[in-house]
JSON list of C-alpha atoms in Angstrom, two decimals:
[
{"chain": "A", "resi": 1, "resn": "MET", "atom": "CA", "xyz": [29.61, -113.88, -9.00]},
{"chain": "A", "resi": 2, "resn": "SER", "atom": "CA", "xyz": [30.91, -110.91, -7.02]},
{"chain": "A", "resi": 3, "resn": "ASP", "atom": "CA", "xyz": [31.19, -107.54, -8.73]},
{"chain": "A", "resi": 4, "resn": "LYS", "atom": "CA", "xyz": [33.63, -106.11, -6.17]},
{"chain": "A", "resi": 5, "resn": "PRO", "atom": "CA", "xyz": [36.68, -106.14, -8.51]},
{"chain": "A", "resi": 6, "resn": "LYS", "atom": "CA", "xyz": [34.66, -104.28, -11.13]},
{"chain": "A", "resi": 7, "resn": "ARG", "atom": "CA", "xyz": [33.52, -101.72, -8.60]},
{"chain": "A", "resi": 8, "resn": "ARG", "atom": "CA", "xyz": [37.09, -101.18, -7.42]},
{"chain": "A", "resi": 9, "resn": "TYR", "atom": "CA", "xyz": [38.19, -100.72, -11.04]},
{"chain": "A", "resi": 10, "resn": "VAL", "atom": "CA", "xyz": [35.44, -98.17, -11.71]},
{"chain": "A", "resi": 11, "resn": "SER", "atom": "CA", "xyz": [36.29, -96.36, -8.48]},
{"chain": "A", "resi": 12, "resn": "HIS", "atom": "CA", "xyz": [39.97, -96.27, -9.46]},
{"chain": "A", "resi": 13, "resn": "LEU", "atom": "CA", "xyz": [39.12, -94.81, -12.87]},
{"chain": "A", "resi": 14, "resn": "ARG", "atom": "CA", "xyz": [36.91, -92.16, -11.31]},
{"chain": "A", "resi": 15, "resn": "ARG", "atom": "CA", "xyz": [39.68, -91.17, -8.93]},
{"chain": "A", "resi": 16, "resn": "GLU", "atom": "CA", "xyz": [42.20, -90.96, -11.77]},
{"chain": "A", "resi": 17, "resn": "ASN", "atom": "CA", "xyz": [39.80, -88.90, -13.86]},
{"chain": "A", "resi": 18, "resn": "ALA", "atom": "CA", "xyz": [39.21, -86.53, -10.94]},
{"chain": "A", "resi": 19, "resn": "GLU", "atom": "CA", "xyz": [42.98, -86.08, -10.46]},
{"chain": "A", "resi": 20, "resn": "VAL", "atom": "CA", "xyz": [43.48, -85.37, -14.17]},
{"chain": "A", "resi": 21, "resn": "THR", "atom": "CA", "xyz": [40.66, -82.83, -14.09]},
{"chain": "A", "resi": 22, "resn": "ARG", "atom": "CA", "xyz": [42.09, -81.08, -11.02]},
{"chain": "A", "resi": 23, "resn": "LEU", "atom": "CA", "xyz": [45.51, -80.88, -12.66]},
{"chain": "A", "resi": 24, "resn": "ARG", "atom": "CA", "xyz": [44.00, -79.44, -15.84]},
{"chain": "A", "resi": 25, "resn": "ILE", "atom": "CA", "xyz": [42.10, -76.86, -13.81]},
{"chain": "A", "resi": 26, "resn": "ALA", "atom": "CA", "xyz": [45.23, -75.94, -11.85]},
{"chain": "A", "resi": 27, "resn": "GLU", "atom": "CA", "xyz": [47.31, -75.48, -15.00]},
{"chain": "A", "resi": 28, "resn": "ALA", "atom": "CA", "xyz": [44.63, -73.36, -16.69]},
{"chain": "A", "resi": 29, "resn": "ALA", "atom": "CA", "xyz": [44.15, -71.20, -13.59]},
{"chain": "A", "resi": 30, "resn": "ARG", "atom": "CA", "xyz": [47.88, -70.71, -13.08]},
{"chain": "A", "resi": 31, "resn": "ALA", "atom": "CA", "xyz": [48.39, -69.60, -16.69]},
{"chain": "A", "resi": 32, "resn": "LEU", "atom": "CA", "xyz": [45.55, -67.09, -16.46]},
{"chain": "A", "resi": 33, "resn": "MET", "atom": "CA", "xyz": [46.60, -65.75, -13.06]},
{"chain": "A", "resi": 34, "resn": "LEU", "atom": "CA", "xyz": [50.18, -65.21, -14.19]},
{"chain": "A", "resi": 35, "resn": "GLU", "atom": "CA", "xyz": [48.96, -63.48, -17.34]},
{"chain": "A", "resi": 36, "resn": "ARG", "atom": "CA", "xyz": [46.11, -61.36, -15.93]},
{"chain": "A", "resi": 37, "resn": "GLY", "atom": "CA", "xyz": [46.57, -61.34, -12.18]},
{"chain": "A", "resi": 38, "resn": "TYR", "atom": "CA", "xyz": [44.40, -62.92, -9.52]},
{"chain": "A", "resi": 39, "resn": "ALA", "atom": "CA", "xyz": [41.58, -60.34, -9.50]},
{"chain": "A", "resi": 40, "resn": "ALA", "atom": "CA", "xyz": [41.12, -60.37, -13.29]},
{"chain": "A", "resi": 41, "resn": "THR", "atom": "CA", "xyz": [40.95, -64.15, -13.49]},
{"chain": "A", "resi": 42, "resn": "THR", "atom": "CA", "xyz": [37.35, -65.30, -13.26]},
{"chain": "A", "resi": 43, "resn": "MET", "atom": "CA", "xyz": [36.03, -68.74, -12.47]},
{"chain": "A", "resi": 44, "resn": "ALA", "atom": "CA", "xyz": [34.22, -68.76, -15.82]},
{"chain": "A", "resi": 45, "resn": "ASP", "atom": "CA", "xyz": [37.47, -68.01, -17.68]},
{"chain": "A", "resi": 46, "resn": "VAL", "atom": "CA", "xyz": [39.28, -70.82, -15.89]},
{"chain": "A", "resi": 47, "resn": "ALA", "atom": "CA", "xyz": [36.45, -73.26, -16.58]},
{"chain": "A", "resi": 48, "resn": "GLN", "atom": "CA", "xyz": [36.53, -72.41, -20.27]},
{"chain": "A", "resi": 49, "resn": "ALA", "atom": "CA", "xyz": [40.32, -72.73, -20.46]},
{"chain": "A", "resi": 50, "resn": "ALA", "atom": "CA", "xyz": [40.25, -76.05, -18.61]},
{"chain": "A", "resi": 51, "resn": "GLY", "atom": "CA", "xyz": [37.39, -77.41, -20.72]},
{"chain": "A", "resi": 52, "resn": "VAL", "atom": "CA", "xyz": [35.02, -77.98, -17.81]},
{"chain": "A", "resi": 53, "resn": "VAL", "atom": "CA", "xyz": [31.76, -76.47, -16.61]},
{"chain": "A", "resi": 54, "resn": "VAL", "atom": "CA", "xyz": [31.90, -73.87, -13.82]},
{"chain": "A", "resi": 55, "resn": "GLN", "atom": "CA", "xyz": [30.19, -76.25, -11.40]},
{"chain": "A", "resi": 56, "resn": "THR", "atom": "CA", "xyz": [33.08, -78.70, -11.79]},
{"chain": "A", "resi": 57, "resn": "LEU", "atom": "CA", "xyz": [35.40, -75.90, -10.75]},
{"chain": "A", "resi": 58, "resn": "TYR", "atom": "CA", "xyz": [33.47, -75.33, -7.54]},
{"chain": "A", "resi": 59, "resn": "SER", "atom": "CA", "xyz": [33.29, -79.05, -6.74]},
{"chain": "A", "resi": 60, "resn": "SER", "atom": "CA", "xyz": [37.01, -79.53, -7.44]},
{"chain": "A", "resi": 61, "resn": "CYS", "atom": "CA", "xyz": [38.03, -76.38, -5.54]},
{"chain": "A", "resi": 62, "resn": "PRO", "atom": "CA", "xyz": [35.87, -75.99, -2.41]},
{"chain": "A", "resi": 63, "resn": "GLY", "atom": "CA", "xyz": [35.81, -72.41, -1.21]},
{"chain": "A", "resi": 64, "resn": "GLY", "atom": "CA", "xyz": [35.35, -70.68, -4.55]},
{"chain": "A", "resi": 65, "resn": "LYS", "atom": "CA", "xyz": [38.14, -68.53, -5.94]},
{"chain": "A", "resi": 66, "resn": "PRO", "atom": "CA", "xyz": [40.42, -68.76, -2.86]},
{"chain": "A", "resi": 67, "resn": "GLY", "atom": "CA", "xyz": [39.98, -72.54, -3.13]},
{"chain": "A", "resi": 68, "resn": "LEU", "atom": "CA", "xyz": [41.07, -72.31, -6.75]},
{"chain": "A", "resi": 69, "resn": "ALA", "atom": "CA", "xyz": [44.11, -70.28, -5.70]},
{"chain": "A", "resi": 70, "resn": "LYS", "atom": "CA", "xyz": [44.95, -72.95, -3.11]},
{"chain": "A", "resi": 71, "resn": "LEU", "atom": "CA", "xyz": [44.77, -75.65, -5.77]},
{"chain": "A", "resi": 72, "resn": "VAL", "atom": "CA", "xyz": [47.12, -73.65, -8.00]},
{"chain": "A", "resi": 73, "resn": "TYR", "atom": "CA", "xyz": [49.49, -73.04, -5.11]},
{"chain": "A", "resi": 74, "resn": "ASP", "atom": "CA", "xyz": [49.55, -76.67, -3.92]},
{"chain": "A", "resi": 75, "resn": "VAL", "atom": "CA", "xyz": [50.04, -78.16, -7.40]},
{"chain": "A", "resi": 76, "resn": "THR", "atom": "CA", "xyz": [52.75, -75.63, -8.28]},
{"chain": "A", "resi": 77, "resn": "LEU", "atom": "CA", "xyz": [54.55, -76.16, -4.99]},
{"chain": "A", "resi": 78, "resn": "ALA", "atom": "CA", "xyz": [54.59, -79.94, -5.44]},
{"chain": "A", "resi": 79, "resn": "GLY", "atom": "CA", "xyz": [55.41, -79.77, -9.14]},
{"chain": "A", "resi": 80, "resn": "ASP", "atom": "CA", "xyz": [52.62, -82.18, -10.01]},
{"chain": "A", "resi": 81, "resn": "GLY", "atom": "CA", "xyz": [49.11, -83.16, -9.03]},
{"chain": "A", "resi": 82, "resn": "GLN", "atom": "CA", "xyz": [50.06, -86.35, -7.19]},
{"chain": "A", "resi": 83, "resn": "ALA", "atom": "CA", "xyz": [48.96, -86.70, -3.58]},
{"chain": "A", "resi": 84, "resn": "ILE", "atom": "CA", "xyz": [52.43, -87.65, -2.36]},
{"chain": "A", "resi": 85, "resn": "PRO", "atom": "CA", "xyz": [53.70, -86.22, 0.96]},
{"chain": "A", "resi": 86, "resn": "GLN", "atom": "CA", "xyz": [56.78, -84.05, 0.64]},
{"chain": "A", "resi": 87, "resn": "SER", "atom": "CA", "xyz": [58.69, -86.43, 2.92]},
{"chain": "A", "resi": 88, "resn": "ALA", "atom": "CA", "xyz": [58.10, -89.31, 0.48]},
{"chain": "A", "resi": 89, "resn": "ARG", "atom": "CA", "xyz": [59.30, -87.50, -2.64]},
{"chain": "A", "resi": 90, "resn": "PRO", "atom": "CA", "xyz": [62.58, -88.58, -4.30]},
{"chain": "A", "resi": 91, "resn": "GLN", "atom": "CA", "xyz": [64.49, -85.35, -3.57]},
{"chain": "A", "resi": 92, "resn": "VAL", "atom": "CA", "xyz": [63.73, -85.57, 0.14]},
{"chain": "A", "resi": 93, "resn": "GLN", "atom": "CA", "xyz": [64.55, -89.27, 0.23]},
{"chain": "A", "resi": 94, "resn": "ALA", "atom": "CA", "xyz": [67.90, -88.52, -1.42]},
{"chain": "A", "resi": 95, "resn": "ILE", "atom": "CA", "xyz": [68.66, -85.93, 1.27]},
{"chain": "A", "resi": 96, "resn": "ILE", "atom": "CA", "xyz": [67.83, -88.43, 4.01]},
{"chain": "A", "resi": 97, "resn": "ALA", "atom": "CA", "xyz": [69.97, -91.14, 2.41]},
{"chain": "A", "resi": 98, "resn": "GLU", "atom": "CA", "xyz": [73.01, -88.86, 1.94]},
{"chain": "A", "resi": 99, "resn": "PRO", "atom": "CA", "xyz": [75.57, -89.76, 4.64]},
{"chain": "A", "resi": 100, "resn": "ASP", "atom": "CA", "xyz": [77.57, -86.49, 4.52]},
{"chain": "A", "resi": 101, "resn": "PRO", "atom": "CA", "xyz": [75.84, -83.66, 6.46]},
{"chain": "A", "resi": 102, "resn": "VAL", "atom": "CA", "xyz": [77.41, -80.98, 4.24]},
{"chain": "A", "resi": 103, "resn": "GLN", "atom": "CA", "xyz": [76.11, -82.73, 1.14]},
{"chain": "A", "resi": 104, "resn": "LYS", "atom": "CA", "xyz": [72.73, -83.14, 2.80]},
{"chain": "A", "resi": 105, "resn": "LEU", "atom": "CA", "xyz": [72.44, -79.37, 3.08]},
{"chain": "A", "resi": 106, "resn": "ALA", "atom": "CA", "xyz": [73.78, -78.88, -0.45]},
{"chain": "A", "resi": 107, "resn": "ARG", "atom": "CA", "xyz": [71.00, -81.15, -1.71]},
{"chain": "A", "resi": 108, "resn": "PHE", "atom": "CA", "xyz": [68.49, -79.37, 0.50]},
{"chain": "A", "resi": 109, "resn": "ALA", "atom": "CA", "xyz": [69.56, -75.97, -0.88]},
{"chain": "A", "resi": 110, "resn": "GLU", "atom": "CA", "xyz": [69.21, -77.27, -4.43]},
{"chain": "A", "resi": 111, "resn": "MET", "atom": "CA", "xyz": [65.70, -78.54, -3.69]},
{"chain": "A", "resi": 112, "resn": "ALA", "atom": "CA", "xyz": [64.71, -75.25, -2.03]},
{"chain": "A", "resi": 113, "resn": "ILE", "atom": "CA", "xyz": [65.93, -73.15, -4.96]},
{"chain": "A", "resi": 114, "resn": "THR", "atom": "CA", "xyz": [64.07, -75.40, -7.40]},
{"chain": "A", "resi": 115, "resn": "ILE", "atom": "CA", "xyz": [60.88, -74.86, -5.41]},
{"chain": "A", "resi": 116, "resn": "PHE", "atom": "CA", "xyz": [61.50, -71.10, -5.29]},
{"chain": "A", "resi": 117, "resn": "GLN", "atom": "CA", "xyz": [61.75, -70.94, -9.06]},
{"chain": "A", "resi": 118, "resn": "ARG", "atom": "CA", "xyz": [58.55, -72.92, -9.44]},
{"chain": "A", "resi": 119, "resn": "ILE", "atom": "CA", "xyz": [56.33, -71.28, -6.84]},
{"chain": "A", "resi": 120, "resn": "GLY", "atom": "CA", "xyz": [57.80, -67.75, -6.90]},
{"chain": "A", "resi": 121, "resn": "PRO", "atom": "CA", "xyz": [55.67, -66.27, -9.72]},
{"chain": "A", "resi": 122, "resn": "VAL", "atom": "CA", "xyz": [52.44, -67.68, -8.23]},
{"chain": "A", "resi": 123, "resn": "HIS", "atom": "CA", "xyz": [53.36, -66.49, -4.75]},
{"chain": "A", "resi": 124, "resn": "ARG", "atom": "CA", "xyz": [54.07, -62.99, -6.09]},
{"chain": "A", "resi": 125, "resn": "VAL", "atom": "CA", "xyz": [50.68, -62.80, -7.83]},
{"chain": "A", "resi": 126, "resn": "LEU", "atom": "CA", "xyz": [48.83, -63.93, -4.72]},
{"chain": "A", "resi": 127, "resn": "ARG", "atom": "CA", "xyz": [50.78, -61.56, -2.46]},
{"chain": "A", "resi": 128, "resn": "ALA", "atom": "CA", "xyz": [49.97, -58.64, -4.74]},
{"chain": "A", "resi": 129, "resn": "ALA", "atom": "CA", "xyz": [46.28, -59.57, -4.77]},
{"chain": "A", "resi": 130, "resn": "ALA", "atom": "CA", "xyz": [46.20, -59.92, -0.97]},
{"chain": "A", "resi": 131, "resn": "ALA", "atom": "CA", "xyz": [47.85, -56.52, -0.55]},
{"chain": "A", "resi": 132, "resn": "ALA", "atom": "CA", "xyz": [45.36, -54.92, -2.95]},
{"chain": "A", "resi": 133, "resn": "THR", "atom": "CA", "xyz": [42.33, -56.52, -1.25]},
{"chain": "A", "resi": 134, "resn": "PRO", "atom": "CA", "xyz": [43.17, -56.95, 2.45]},
{"chain": "A", "resi": 135, "resn": "THR", "atom": "CA", "xyz": [39.52, -57.78, 3.16]},
{"chain": "A", "resi": 136, "resn": "ASP", "atom": "CA", "xyz": [39.75, -60.97, 1.10]},
{"chain": "A", "resi": 137, "resn": "ALA", "atom": "CA", "xyz": [39.88, -63.33, 4.08]},
{"chain": "A", "resi": 138, "resn": "GLY", "atom": "CA", "xyz": [40.13, -66.47, 1.96]},
{"chain": "A", "resi": 139, "resn": "LEU", "atom": "CA", "xyz": [43.21, -65.30, 0.08]},
{"chain": "A", "resi": 140, "resn": "ASN", "atom": "CA", "xyz": [44.92, -63.94, 3.17]},
{"chain": "A", "resi": 141, "resn": "ASP", "atom": "CA", "xyz": [44.19, -67.16, 5.05]},
{"chain": "A", "resi": 142, "resn": "LEU", "atom": "CA", "xyz": [45.76, -69.12, 2.18]},
{"chain": "A", "resi": 143, "resn": "LEU", "atom": "CA", "xyz": [49.00, -67.15, 2.38]},
{"chain": "A", "resi": 144, "resn": "ALA", "atom": "CA", "xyz": [49.07, -67.30, 6.18]},
{"chain": "A", "resi": 145, "resn": "SER", "atom": "CA", "xyz": [48.49, -71.06, 6.07]},
{"chain": "A", "resi": 146, "resn": "ALA", "atom": "CA", "xyz": [51.27, -71.51, 3.51]},
{"chain": "A", "resi": 147, "resn": "GLU", "atom": "CA", "xyz": [53.71, -69.68, 5.79]},
{"chain": "A", "resi": 148, "resn": "GLN", "atom": "CA", "xyz": [52.64, -71.72, 8.80]},
{"chain": "A", "resi": 149, "resn": "GLN", "atom": "CA", "xyz": [53.14, -74.92, 6.82]},
{"chain": "A", "resi": 150, "resn": "ARG", "atom": "CA", "xyz": [56.63, -73.75, 5.84]},
{"chain": "A", "resi": 151, "resn": "LEU", "atom": "CA", "xyz": [57.46, -73.04, 9.46]},
{"chain": "A", "resi": 152, "resn": "VAL", "atom": "CA", "xyz": [56.21, -76.44, 10.61]},
{"chain": "A", "resi": 153, "resn": "GLY", "atom": "CA", "xyz": [57.88, -78.13, 7.64]},
{"chain": "A", "resi": 154, "resn": "SER", "atom": "CA", "xyz": [61.23, -76.63, 8.65]},
{"chain": "A", "resi": 155, "resn": "LEU", "atom": "CA", "xyz": [61.19, -78.88, 11.69]},
{"chain": "A", "resi": 156, "resn": "GLY", "atom": "CA", "xyz": [61.76, -81.90, 9.45]},
{"chain": "A", "resi": 157, "resn": "PRO", "atom": "CA", "xyz": [65.32, -81.11, 8.30]},
{"chain": "A", "resi": 158, "resn": "ALA", "atom": "CA", "xyz": [66.24, -79.79, 11.77]},
{"chain": "A", "resi": 159, "resn": "GLU", "atom": "CA", "xyz": [65.04, -82.98, 13.43]},
{"chain": "A", "resi": 160, "resn": "HIS", "atom": "CA", "xyz": [66.85, -85.08, 10.85]},
{"chain": "A", "resi": 161, "resn": "LEU", "atom": "CA", "xyz": [70.17, -83.29, 11.46]},
{"chain": "A", "resi": 162, "resn": "ALA", "atom": "CA", "xyz": [69.71, -83.81, 15.19]},
{"chain": "A", "resi": 163, "resn": "ALA", "atom": "CA", "xyz": [68.87, -87.48, 14.69]},
{"chain": "A", "resi": 164, "resn": "VAL", "atom": "CA", "xyz": [72.09, -88.14, 12.75]},
{"chain": "A", "resi": 165, "resn": "GLY", "atom": "CA", "xyz": [74.15, -86.21, 15.30]},
{"chain": "A", "resi": 166, "resn": "ALA", "atom": "CA", "xyz": [75.11, -83.39, 12.94]},
{"chain": "A", "resi": 167, "resn": "LEU", "atom": "CA", "xyz": [73.26, -80.45, 14.52]},
{"chain": "A", "resi": 168, "resn": "ARG", "atom": "CA", "xyz": [75.49, -77.82, 16.10]},
{"chain": "A", "resi": 169, "resn": "THR", "atom": "CA", "xyz": [76.06, -78.33, 19.83]},
{"chain": "A", "resi": 170, "resn": "GLY", "atom": "CA", "xyz": [73.80, -76.08, 21.88]},
{"chain": "A", "resi": 171, "resn": "LEU", "atom": "CA", "xyz": [71.45, -75.35, 18.98]},
{"chain": "A", "resi": 172, "resn": "SER", "atom": "CA", "xyz": [67.94, -76.56, 19.69]},
{"chain": "A", "resi": 173, "resn": "ILE", "atom": "CA", "xyz": [65.82, -78.20, 17.01]},
{"chain": "A", "resi": 174, "resn": "GLU", "atom": "CA", "xyz": [63.28, -75.38, 17.32]},
{"chain": "A", "resi": 175, "resn": "ARG", "atom": "CA", "xyz": [65.88, -72.63, 16.79]},
{"chain": "A", "resi": 176, "resn": "ALA", "atom": "CA", "xyz": [67.41, -74.57, 13.91]},
{"chain": "A", "resi": 177, "resn": "ALA", "atom": "CA", "xyz": [63.97, -74.89, 12.30]},
{"chain": "A", "resi": 178, "resn": "ASP", "atom": "CA", "xyz": [63.35, -71.15, 12.73]},
{"chain": "A", "resi": 179, "resn": "GLN", "atom": "CA", "xyz": [66.59, -70.35, 10.91]},
{"chain": "A", "resi": 180, "resn": "ILE", "atom": "CA", "xyz": [65.82, -72.80, 8.11]},
{"chain": "A", "resi": 181, "resn": "TYR", "atom": "CA", "xyz": [62.38, -71.21, 7.73]},
{"chain": "A", "resi": 182, "resn": "VAL", "atom": "CA", "xyz": [63.78, -67.66, 7.44]},
{"chain": "A", "resi": 183, "resn": "LEU", "atom": "CA", "xyz": [66.68, -68.55, 5.15]},
{"chain": "A", "resi": 184, "resn": "THR", "atom": "CA", "xyz": [64.39, -70.40, 2.74]},
{"chain": "A", "resi": 185, "resn": "SER", "atom": "CA", "xyz": [61.84, -67.62, 2.34]},
{"chain": "A", "resi": 186, "resn": "ILE", "atom": "CA", "xyz": [60.73, -66.76, -1.18]},
{"chain": "A", "resi": 187, "resn": "GLU", "atom": "CA", "xyz": [61.12, -63.05, -0.43]},
{"chain": "A", "resi": 188, "resn": "LEU", "atom": "CA", "xyz": [64.81, -63.53, 0.40]},
{"chain": "A", "resi": 189, "resn": "PHE", "atom": "CA", "xyz": [65.34, -65.37, -2.89]},
{"chain": "A", "resi": 190, "resn": "GLU", "atom": "CA", "xyz": [63.60, -62.53, -4.74]},
{"chain": "A", "resi": 191, "resn": "ARG", "atom": "CA", "xyz": [65.80, -59.90, -3.09]},
{"chain": "A", "resi": 192, "resn": "PHE", "atom": "CA", "xyz": [68.93, -61.72, -4.15]},
{"chain": "A", "resi": 193, "resn": "THR", "atom": "CA", "xyz": [67.88, -62.40, -7.75]},
{"chain": "A", "resi": 194, "resn": "GLU", "atom": "CA", "xyz": [65.79, -59.33, -8.57]},
{"chain": "A", "resi": 195, "resn": "THR", "atom": "CA", "xyz": [67.32, -56.55, -6.44]},
{"chain": "A", "resi": 196, "resn": "CYS", "atom": "CA", "xyz": [70.92, -57.69, -6.08]},
{"chain": "A", "resi": 197, "resn": "GLY", "atom": "CA", "xyz": [71.16, -59.39, -9.47]},
{"chain": "A", "resi": 198, "resn": "TRP", "atom": "CA", "xyz": [72.45, -62.72, -8.19]},
{"chain": "A", "resi": 199, "resn": "SER", "atom": "CA", "xyz": [72.22, -65.78, -10.38]},
{"chain": "A", "resi": 200, "resn": "VAL", "atom": "CA", "xyz": [70.19, -68.77, -9.28]},
{"chain": "A", "resi": 201, "resn": "ARG", "atom": "CA", "xyz": [73.41, -70.74, -8.81]},
{"chain": "A", "resi": 202, "resn": "ASP", "atom": "CA", "xyz": [74.88, -67.98, -6.62]},
{"chain": "A", "resi": 203, "resn": "CYS", "atom": "CA", "xyz": [71.76, -68.17, -4.43]},
{"chain": "A", "resi": 204, "resn": "GLN", "atom": "CA", "xyz": [71.99, -71.93, -4.18]},
{"chain": "A", "resi": 205, "resn": "ASP", "atom": "CA", "xyz": [75.67, -71.86, -3.23]},
{"chain": "A", "resi": 206, "resn": "TRP", "atom": "CA", "xyz": [75.08, -69.12, -0.64]},
{"chain": "A", "resi": 207, "resn": "LEU", "atom": "CA", "xyz": [72.17, -70.98, 0.90]},
{"chain": "A", "resi": 208, "resn": "ALA", "atom": "CA", "xyz": [74.13, -74.22, 1.15]},
{"chain": "A", "resi": 209, "resn": "ARG", "atom": "CA", "xyz": [77.13, -72.45, 2.75]},
{"chain": "A", "resi": 210, "resn": "THR", "atom": "CA", "xyz": [75.00, -70.46, 5.17]},
{"chain": "A", "resi": 211, "resn": "LEU", "atom": "CA", "xyz": [72.98, -73.45, 6.30]},
{"chain": "A", "resi": 212, "resn": "THR", "atom": "CA", "xyz": [76.20, -75.40, 6.81]},
{"chain": "A", "resi": 213, "resn": "GLU", "atom": "CA", "xyz": [77.76, -72.65, 8.91]},
{"chain": "A", "resi": 214, "resn": "ILE", "atom": "CA", "xyz": [74.80, -72.06, 11.21]},
{"chain": "A", "resi": 215, "resn": "LEU", "atom": "CA", "xyz": [73.39, -75.58, 11.57]},
{"chain": "A", "resi": 216, "resn": "LEU", "atom": "CA", "xyz": [76.23, -78.09, 11.56]},
{"chain": "A", "resi": 217, "resn": "ASP", "atom": "CA", "xyz": [78.54, -78.97, 14.38]},
{"chain": "A", "resi": 218, "resn": "PRO", "atom": "CA", "xyz": [82.04, -77.95, 13.18]},
{"chain": "A", "resi": 219, "resn": "ALA", "atom": "CA", "xyz": [83.33, -81.38, 14.11]},
{"chain": "A", "resi": 220, "resn": "LYS", "atom": "CA", "xyz": [80.83, -82.99, 11.74]},
{"chain": "A", "resi": 221, "resn": "LYS", "atom": "CA", "xyz": [81.78, -80.96, 8.67]},
{"chain": "A", "resi": 222, "resn": "SER", "atom": "CA", "xyz": [83.84, -82.88, 6.16]}
]
């Protein structure tokens, strides 16, 4: 009798257990980093808070402490520990399915602001740590990689608007993506909310209006 089904079941359980462990590590590390800062958060402290041995931390987060920071960043950005591409998540699918270009961008602005609120505190802690220790190549590479991913990711909505015929005439996909990237920066959101005193809703409404004005063909606005 073949034991393949049993092996697949055991493999599935191991994978699930590994994902649960990584999520627990990420949550423990995020809480400590937000409370103490990046530099004052040790691997040993995170391991104790997560209920694992330090070696599990290193195997779950290759690259040591910068690898741990990347895990925290990735899980916080996604909102969960599931390995689901951003393009396959319900909010993105709802944007794609929305027939009205103006409402597409309203949904996009709502999603962006939600992500800002979630990732902002972590991003601030990591930025402060990188500024304090510019020689920390791992941490600086993490932040640079995150920005590059944002820039590349901005191509998605620009290409989608072009595909449905809503992108402003004469505006290239690349230039549209550049503007989406800049307008959805965490630093811009922080300036509005922390320096100017705007509410989150004010930021969301402004972002939706601004994206509509600069990206959509006037003839396509409803």
